[in-house]
Amino acid sequence: MKEGADGTTPPDMNTLRLTSVKKTAAGIPAALSSMNHGIRKMGLTKTVRTLLMVNQKEGFDCPGCAWPDPTHRTSFEFCENGAKAVADESMKANVNATFFKKHSIAELRKKSDFWLNSQGRIAQPMILKKDSTHYEAIEWSDALDFISESIQTMDNPMRGVYYTSGRTSNEAAFLYQALVRGLGSNNLPDCSNMCHESSGKALTETIGIGKGTVHLEDFNHADLILVVGQNPGTNHPRMLTALRDAKKHGAKIISINPLPETGLQRFKHPQDYMTADFKTMQLADLFVPVRIGGDAALFKGIMKEMMKSSSYDLSFIETKTNGFSEFKASLDDVQWETIESDSGISRQMIRTIAEMCKESSATIACWAMGLTQHRNGVAVIQEVVNLLLMGGHIGRPGAGVCPVRGHSNVQGDRTVGIWEAPSESFLEKLERGLNFEMPREHGFDVVHAIRAMDADAVDVFIAMGGNFLSATPDTRRTASALQKVGLTVQISTKLNRSHLITGETALILPVLGRTELDLQESGEQFVTVENSMGVVHRSKGTLKPVSSMLLSEPSLVAELGRRLCPELLEWNQFSKNYDSIRDVMSKSLNGFENYNQRVREENGFLLPNPPRDDCQFNTATGKALFTIHSLPDLCVRKDHFILMTIRSHDQYNTTIYGLHDRYRGVHGNRRILLMNALDMSERGLKTRDIVDMTSHFEGTKRHSSHWIVVPYEIPRGNLAAYFPEANELVPLNSTADISNTPTSKWIEVSLSTSIQHLSEEE
Ligand SMILES: Nc1nc2c(c(=O)[nH]1)N[C@H]1C(S)=C(S)[C@@H](COP(=O)(O)OP(=O)(O)OC[C@H]3O[C@@H](n4cnc5c(=O)[nH]c(N)nc54)[C@H](O)[C@@H]3O)O[C@H]1N2
Ligand SMILES: Nc1nc2c(c(=O)[nH]1)N[C@H]1C(S)=C(S)[C@@H](COP(=O)(O)OP(=O)(O)OC[C@H]3O[C@@H](n4cnc5c(=O)[nH]c(N)nc54)[C@H](O)[C@@H]3O)O[C@H]1N2
Ligand SMILES: [Mo]
């Protein structure tokens, strides 16, 4: 096979610089780092002007994470990593016909993800013709005609797959799902399938809604906040501000994580320097270094300890829940020995956590990928729900569940219909608003889509944003599956590896980003998004588009709709004025009544959330549900390790901004393997030794070479490496029960040592 054709990232031979692990997050280095990224990419004036529009009421929603904005905003509502996301989108549009003339696909495949992204914004539509070595320019109308013809010649609508990444606005996502359903399938896999799908499934069954139940304001009324399997210092830096404020109001914080992530230790808000407040604040009162996958055992231990002293809210349990007595009895069967060995946490520490839980009359539990991307992702989240239900911590101020979402509009996309397995009631409502019959057969999620491509069952694959190849598991297998598709289309802003590993024919369609002015026939447009806490609000780009050849996402979908099913909807009207899209959404979606009017209110509006608003649970029985789960089997071969794949401080998913994982003290090289020092010495490994990894799952193996060993504070038997490089090790078939999310945090691997050693930098 030709180099790079298997979709994996090329080996990284750069030097590696190690510095001490940072104790304090944010502060002056963060402020400087954000300015620095901006200035390098877009110049000083534009940097300042742009950053001052982030998350403002009349500005644009930060394309970084989905953390909500406070009602009373300062002019400083961005963080270091949001600033990087903004700067990255504002780069010059250098990726054009000249660029692709100069670089063949074969050559581009040898480049790093960092290099690909740093080439700038994509300027014009491009086509990679069958058997061609280079992309070439194509007119918009020809590209759209080509897609339409390819879809029209499919002999079954299930042969088209339509992926969405979570930056897409509500308007674009709504039109896109209407088009796909109009074409006759629910084939709408999205990044959520790899992200919070486990949260949605776990919460829907137990509390009757697949979303969190807290407001930002609740953080100021909480007594206790659990941060489980989440690294907010890097991935949701503005959450640290909420945690700081919660602490000022007297809350205690517990961080449950195999790694002592920096943000949860000491924190300094960059803005505090302006008021000459130089003190840092310790955020986490207790750090619980759980073993990877050990949370279910840990939570059972905490609840077992609380049951002993009858620490639960009986009146809440009796009036609002079902299943408590069976649940209580089930804890008797769990042995302390198993709890301690699975979690890696001593009974003494579990007792301390239980005491803190008992003392709290308002507890919030936050979590992210450390819980969702496990075989028992749904079950372990339901253990968290059990703990909150025991104390009546749902539907009460200062308390509730808080799955912290990733992409800035991933929650909104699902709300408006990006969903491969829609419920009957959702489809019925859509039918009333859209006036056509919806397909009922469930579509492919991400993993099923890859299997379908692999089985030659897909003719057309369209990706509304994202980087499907690099974000999905089993890179080599996914690459080979994608190459069996007739036409692959990437609707993108920046160059990534999915543009290089393609179907027989490939298109790149460049679109406006969040930050850019969207001018249509009726004037300047805004779009809407939903944050992690169910607030729907406006986002309006202000910067001049980087190229005159970009379409907006809603216009692009409307153009396809006009070609593919002209009689279905008023496509022409939609791109002229997005109010007309929102009018249809009002009629088609629950909670969106008077959409155009309500979303123009200063802070947008809140979607209904029965558990939070009225302590109502729309489950099968009308009550919240205690659930019982057996513990996952954590045994692996004695000489094997468990690997988790994590994000560095200088990346946004598969987009690599730079090579500094500043808080963890790792610089210059991303192919690193964090390992416990005792495990290293037991195997005779030294810092910077190079090892190969093999992952094992149900008798199958995947290999990945050239990983640099770095000693780190991580539980024994556990390893950590960066995503997307390590995705070649994630088995496609290793997915969470019920949610089918790839188990990116639980990969059984063996190591083989080569004689190589990376020399130290002078
Ligand atoms: N700057 C920046 N911001 C981002 C992103 C980004 O890439 N860059 N990505 C966005 C997206 S899409 C998402 S989904 C979020 C992701 O946000 P996070 O979920 O915070 O991201 P990860 O790096 O995957 O980190 C998972 C954390 O879980 C811990 N962990 C792993 N396994 C276990 C376990 O078994 N138990 C426990 N308790 N902890 C475990 C890891 O040590 C790590 O701290 O961030 C969003 N925001
Ligand atoms: N091993 C492992 N794998 C994982 C994870 C993990 O923790 N470990 N995390 C998973 C998670 S949580 C997620 S969410 C997925 C992420 O999966 P994706 O959402 O598919 O990936 P991203 O890297 O966020 O996509 C980046 C690309 O999106 C495009 N883009 C950016 N902004 C826009 C825009 O405004 N419009 C359009 N049309 N395109 C845009 C750019 O071209 C950019 O290159 O990865 C998953 N994969
Ligand atoms: Mo995500």
PDB file of C-alpha atoms in Angstrom, residues 1-11 103-113 115-116 128 132-133 469 479 483 495-497 499-503:
ATOM      1  CA  MET A   1       0.000   0.000   0.000  1.00  0.00           C
ATOM      2  CA  LYS A   2       1.180   3.526  -0.770  1.00  0.00           C
ATOM      3  CA  GLU A   3       2.511   5.549   2.157  1.00  0.00           C
ATOM      4  CA  GLY A   4      -0.285   7.239   4.111  1.00  0.00           C
ATOM      5  CA  ALA A   5      -3.046   5.492   2.146  1.00  0.00           C
ATOM      6  CA  ASP A   6      -4.056   3.609   5.277  1.00  0.00           C
ATOM      7  CA  GLY A   7      -5.179   6.913   6.843  1.00  0.00           C
ATOM      8  CA  THR A   8      -2.821   6.784   9.823  1.00  0.00           C
ATOM      9  CA  THR A   9      -0.813   9.800  10.889  1.00  0.00           C
ATOM     10  CA  PRO A  10       2.792   9.749   9.686  1.00  0.00           C
ATOM     11  CA  PRO A  11       5.453   8.922  12.295  1.00  0.00           C
ATOM     12  CA  HIS A 103       0.671  19.275  -3.728  1.00  0.00           C
ATOM     13  CA  SER A 104      -0.485  15.861  -4.849  1.00  0.00           C
ATOM     14  CA  ILE A 105      -2.674  13.688  -2.625  1.00  0.00           C
ATOM     15  CA  ALA A 106       0.222  11.264  -2.149  1.00  0.00           C
ATOM     16  CA  GLU A 107       2.426  14.093  -0.933  1.00  0.00           C
ATOM     17  CA  LEU A 108      -0.233  15.568   1.375  1.00  0.00           C
ATOM     18  CA  ARG A 109      -0.788  12.205   3.036  1.00  0.00           C
ATOM     19  CA  LYS A 110       2.763  12.299   4.336  1.00  0.00           C
ATOM     20  CA  LYS A 111       2.167  15.595   6.146  1.00  0.00           C
ATOM     21  CA  SER A 112       1.232  15.827   9.821  1.00  0.00           C
ATOM     22  CA  ASP A 113      -2.225  16.898  10.977  1.00  0.00           C
ATOM     23  CA  TRP A 115       0.839  20.896   8.963  1.00  0.00           C
ATOM     24  CA  LEU A 116      -2.436  20.229   7.126  1.00  0.00           C
ATOM     25  CA  LEU A 128     -10.684  14.854  -6.934  1.00  0.00           C
ATOM     26  CA  SER A 132      -6.592  11.470 -10.308  1.00  0.00           C
ATOM     27  CA  THR A 133      -3.532  12.443  -8.277  1.00  0.00           C
ATOM     28  CA  LEU A 469     -11.568   9.419   8.999  1.00  0.00           C
ATOM     29  CA  ALA A 479      -9.741   4.220   5.612  1.00  0.00           C
ATOM     30  CA  GLN A 483     -12.186   4.034  -0.185  1.00  0.00           C
ATOM     31  CA  LEU A 495      -7.895  20.895   5.403  1.00  0.00           C
ATOM     32  CA  ASN A 496      -7.812  17.543   7.192  1.00  0.00           C
ATOM     33  CA  ARG A 497      -7.031  13.885   6.556  1.00  0.00           C
ATOM     34  CA  HIS A 499      -9.862  15.116   2.336  1.00  0.00           C
ATOM     35  CA  LEU A 500      -7.001  12.750   1.531  1.00  0.00           C
ATOM     36  CA  ILE A 501      -8.566   9.330   2.114  1.00  0.00           C
ATOM     37  CA  THR A 502     -11.621   9.402  -0.085  1.00  0.00           C
ATOM     38  CA  GLY A 503     -14.117   7.535  -2.190  1.00  0.00           C
TER      39      GLY A 503
END
